[in-house]
PDB file of C-alpha atoms in Angstrom:
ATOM      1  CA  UNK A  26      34.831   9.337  11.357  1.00 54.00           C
ATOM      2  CA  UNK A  27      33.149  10.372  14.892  1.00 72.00           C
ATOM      3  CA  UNK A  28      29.232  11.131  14.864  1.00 74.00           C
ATOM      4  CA  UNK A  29      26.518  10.743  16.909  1.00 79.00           C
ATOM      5  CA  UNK A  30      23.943   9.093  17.591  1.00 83.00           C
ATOM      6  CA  UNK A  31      20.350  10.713  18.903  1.00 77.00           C
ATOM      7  CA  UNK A  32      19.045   7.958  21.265  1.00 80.00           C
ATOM      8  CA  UNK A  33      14.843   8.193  21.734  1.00 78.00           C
ATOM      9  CA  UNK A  34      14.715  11.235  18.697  1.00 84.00           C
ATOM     10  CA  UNK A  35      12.023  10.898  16.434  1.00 86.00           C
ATOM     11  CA  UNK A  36      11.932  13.973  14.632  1.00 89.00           C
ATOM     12  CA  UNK A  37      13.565  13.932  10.877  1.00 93.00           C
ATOM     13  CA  UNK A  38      14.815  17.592  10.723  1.00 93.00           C
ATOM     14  CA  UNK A  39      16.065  17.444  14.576  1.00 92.00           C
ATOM     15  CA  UNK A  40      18.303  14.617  13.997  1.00 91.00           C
ATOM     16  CA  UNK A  41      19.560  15.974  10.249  1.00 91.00           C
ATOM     17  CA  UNK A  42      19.976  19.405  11.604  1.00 91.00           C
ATOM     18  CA  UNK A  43      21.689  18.328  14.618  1.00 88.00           C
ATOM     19  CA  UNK A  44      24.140  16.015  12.635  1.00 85.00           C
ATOM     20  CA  UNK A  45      22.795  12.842  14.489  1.00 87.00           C
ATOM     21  CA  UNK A  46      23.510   9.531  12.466  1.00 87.00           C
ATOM     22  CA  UNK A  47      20.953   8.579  10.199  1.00 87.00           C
ATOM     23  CA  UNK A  48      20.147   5.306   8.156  1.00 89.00           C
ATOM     24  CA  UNK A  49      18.938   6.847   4.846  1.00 93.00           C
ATOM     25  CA  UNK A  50      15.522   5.307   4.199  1.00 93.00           C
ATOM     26  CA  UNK A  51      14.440   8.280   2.273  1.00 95.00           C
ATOM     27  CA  UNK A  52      14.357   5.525  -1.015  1.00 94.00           C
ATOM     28  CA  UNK A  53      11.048   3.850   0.300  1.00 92.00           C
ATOM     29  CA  UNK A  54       9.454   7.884  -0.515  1.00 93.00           C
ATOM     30  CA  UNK A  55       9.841   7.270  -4.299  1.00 94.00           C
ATOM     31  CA  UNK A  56       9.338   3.383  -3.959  1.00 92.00           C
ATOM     32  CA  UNK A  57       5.986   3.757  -2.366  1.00 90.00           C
ATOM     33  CA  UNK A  58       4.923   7.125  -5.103  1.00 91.00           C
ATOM     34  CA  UNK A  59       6.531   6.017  -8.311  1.00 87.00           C
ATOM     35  CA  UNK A  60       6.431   2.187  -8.098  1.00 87.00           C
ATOM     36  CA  UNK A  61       3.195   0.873  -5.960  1.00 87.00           C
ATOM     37  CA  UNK A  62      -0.581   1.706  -7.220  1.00 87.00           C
ATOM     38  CA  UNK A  63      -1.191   1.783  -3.483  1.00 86.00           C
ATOM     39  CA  UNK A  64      -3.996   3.829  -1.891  1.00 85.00           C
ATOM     40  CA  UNK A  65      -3.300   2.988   1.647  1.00 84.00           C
ATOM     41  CA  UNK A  66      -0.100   2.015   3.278  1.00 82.00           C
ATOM     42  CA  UNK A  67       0.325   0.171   6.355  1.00 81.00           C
ATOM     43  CA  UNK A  68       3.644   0.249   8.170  1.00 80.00           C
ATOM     44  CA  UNK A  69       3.642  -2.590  10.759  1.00 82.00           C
ATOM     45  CA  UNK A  70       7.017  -2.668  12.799  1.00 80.00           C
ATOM     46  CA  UNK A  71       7.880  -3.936  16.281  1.00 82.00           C
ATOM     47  CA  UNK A  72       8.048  -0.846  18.909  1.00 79.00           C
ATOM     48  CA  UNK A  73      11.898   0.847  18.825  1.00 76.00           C
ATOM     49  CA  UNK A  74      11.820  -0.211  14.965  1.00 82.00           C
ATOM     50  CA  UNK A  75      11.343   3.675  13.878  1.00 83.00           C
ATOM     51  CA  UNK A  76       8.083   4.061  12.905  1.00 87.00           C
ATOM     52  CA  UNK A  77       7.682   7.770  14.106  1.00 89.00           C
ATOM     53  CA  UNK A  78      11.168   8.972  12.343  1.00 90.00           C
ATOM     54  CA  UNK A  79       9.971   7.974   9.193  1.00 91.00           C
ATOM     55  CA  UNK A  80       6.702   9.171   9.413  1.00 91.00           C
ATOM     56  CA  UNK A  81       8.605  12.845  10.474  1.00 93.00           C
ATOM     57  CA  UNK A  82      10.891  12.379   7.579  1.00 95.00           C
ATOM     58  CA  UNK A  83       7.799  11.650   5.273  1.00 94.00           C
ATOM     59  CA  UNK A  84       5.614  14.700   7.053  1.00 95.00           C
ATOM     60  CA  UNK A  85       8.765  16.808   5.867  1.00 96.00           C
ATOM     61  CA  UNK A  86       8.906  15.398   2.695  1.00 97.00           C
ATOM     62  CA  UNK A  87       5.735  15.878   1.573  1.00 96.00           C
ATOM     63  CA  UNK A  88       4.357  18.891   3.609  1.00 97.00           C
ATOM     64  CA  UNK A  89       3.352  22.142   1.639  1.00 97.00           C
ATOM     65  CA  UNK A  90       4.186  24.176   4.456  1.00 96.00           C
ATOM     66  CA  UNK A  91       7.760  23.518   5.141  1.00 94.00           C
ATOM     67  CA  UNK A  92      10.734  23.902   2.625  1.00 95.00           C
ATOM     68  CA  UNK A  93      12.708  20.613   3.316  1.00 94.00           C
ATOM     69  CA  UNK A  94      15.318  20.819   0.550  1.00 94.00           C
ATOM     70  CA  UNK A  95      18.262  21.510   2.386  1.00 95.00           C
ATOM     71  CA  UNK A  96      16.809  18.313   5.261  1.00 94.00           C
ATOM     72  CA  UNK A  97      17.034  16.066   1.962  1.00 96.00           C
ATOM     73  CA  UNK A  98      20.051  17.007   0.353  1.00 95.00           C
ATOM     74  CA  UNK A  99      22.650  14.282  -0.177  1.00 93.00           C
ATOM     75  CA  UNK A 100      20.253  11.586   0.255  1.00 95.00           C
ATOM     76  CA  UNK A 101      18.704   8.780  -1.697  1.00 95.00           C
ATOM     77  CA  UNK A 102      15.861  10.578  -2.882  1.00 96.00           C
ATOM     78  CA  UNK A 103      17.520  13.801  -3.867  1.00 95.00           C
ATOM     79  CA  UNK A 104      18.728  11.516  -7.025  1.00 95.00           C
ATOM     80  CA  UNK A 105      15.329  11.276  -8.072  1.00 95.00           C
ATOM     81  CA  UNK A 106      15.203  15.347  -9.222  1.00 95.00           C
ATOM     82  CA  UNK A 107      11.803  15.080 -11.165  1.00 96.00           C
ATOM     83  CA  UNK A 108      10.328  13.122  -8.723  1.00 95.00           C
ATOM     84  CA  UNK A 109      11.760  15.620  -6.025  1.00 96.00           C
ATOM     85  CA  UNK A 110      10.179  18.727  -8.168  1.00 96.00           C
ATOM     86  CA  UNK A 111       7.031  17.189  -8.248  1.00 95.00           C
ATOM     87  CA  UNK A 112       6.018  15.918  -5.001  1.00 95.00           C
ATOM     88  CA  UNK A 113       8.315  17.479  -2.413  1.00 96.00           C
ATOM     89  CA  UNK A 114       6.386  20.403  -0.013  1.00 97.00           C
ATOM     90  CA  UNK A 115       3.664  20.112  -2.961  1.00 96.00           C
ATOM     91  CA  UNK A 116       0.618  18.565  -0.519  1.00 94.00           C
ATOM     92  CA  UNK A 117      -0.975  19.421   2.784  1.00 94.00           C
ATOM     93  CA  UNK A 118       0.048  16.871   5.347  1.00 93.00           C
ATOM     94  CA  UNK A 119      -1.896  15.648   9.164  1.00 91.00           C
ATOM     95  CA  UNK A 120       0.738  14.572  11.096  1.00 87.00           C
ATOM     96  CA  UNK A 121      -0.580  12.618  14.203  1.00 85.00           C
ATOM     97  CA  UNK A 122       2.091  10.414  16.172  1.00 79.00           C
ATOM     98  CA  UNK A 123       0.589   7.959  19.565  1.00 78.00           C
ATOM     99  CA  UNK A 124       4.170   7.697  20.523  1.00 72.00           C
ATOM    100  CA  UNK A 125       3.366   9.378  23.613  1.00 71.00           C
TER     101      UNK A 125
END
C-alpha cells in the first residue's frame, strides 16, 4: 500500500482531500460530546504533537458553514450516525490557530 505523508500540514480537509496519511483521531469528537460533562477543554501537547490538525479537523466537524460529510466519511466518528446528525456543521465555530 503506497501513501503519503503531508510533512508541516495542519489543515484537516487539505490532508483528507489530498489523500495524505492520517491517524484517525476523529473518536476523541464523540468522546469529549457524548461522554465528558466538560465545559472547557484543555489540550496540552508538546509542539509537533498535532495540536492545530485536530483543532482543523474539529473546526470542520463542527462548523455550520461548511458541509464536511464527505471529509468524515470512513472514519471513526462516521459510526456514530445520530451523533453525526446532530452535531456535525450544526454550530458556529472561531477558529484561531498561534501556529504562526
Amino acid at each position: 500500500m503506497e501513501f503519503k505523508v503531508g510533512v508541516g500540514k495542519s489543515d484537516f480537509r487539505d490532508i483528507r482531500e489530498s489523500g495524505n496519511y492520517y491517524v484517525d483521531k476523529t473518536e476523541i469528537l464523540y468522546e469529549l460530546v457524548h461522554d465528558t460533562d466538560n465545559a472547557v477543554s484543555l489540550f496540552t501537547r508538546p509542539r509537533r504533537f498535532g495540536k492545530t490538525l485536530m483543532m482543523s479537523m474539529m473546526e470542520n466537524f463542527f462548523n455550520i458553514r461548511k458541509d464536511s460529510h464527505t471529509l468524515f466519511d470512513g472514519l471513526d466518528i462516521s459510526g456514530h450516525q445520530d451523533f453525526c446528525k446532530t452535531w456535525m456543521n450544526q454550530y458556529p465555530v472561531l477558529f484561531v490557530s498561534l501556529r504562526n
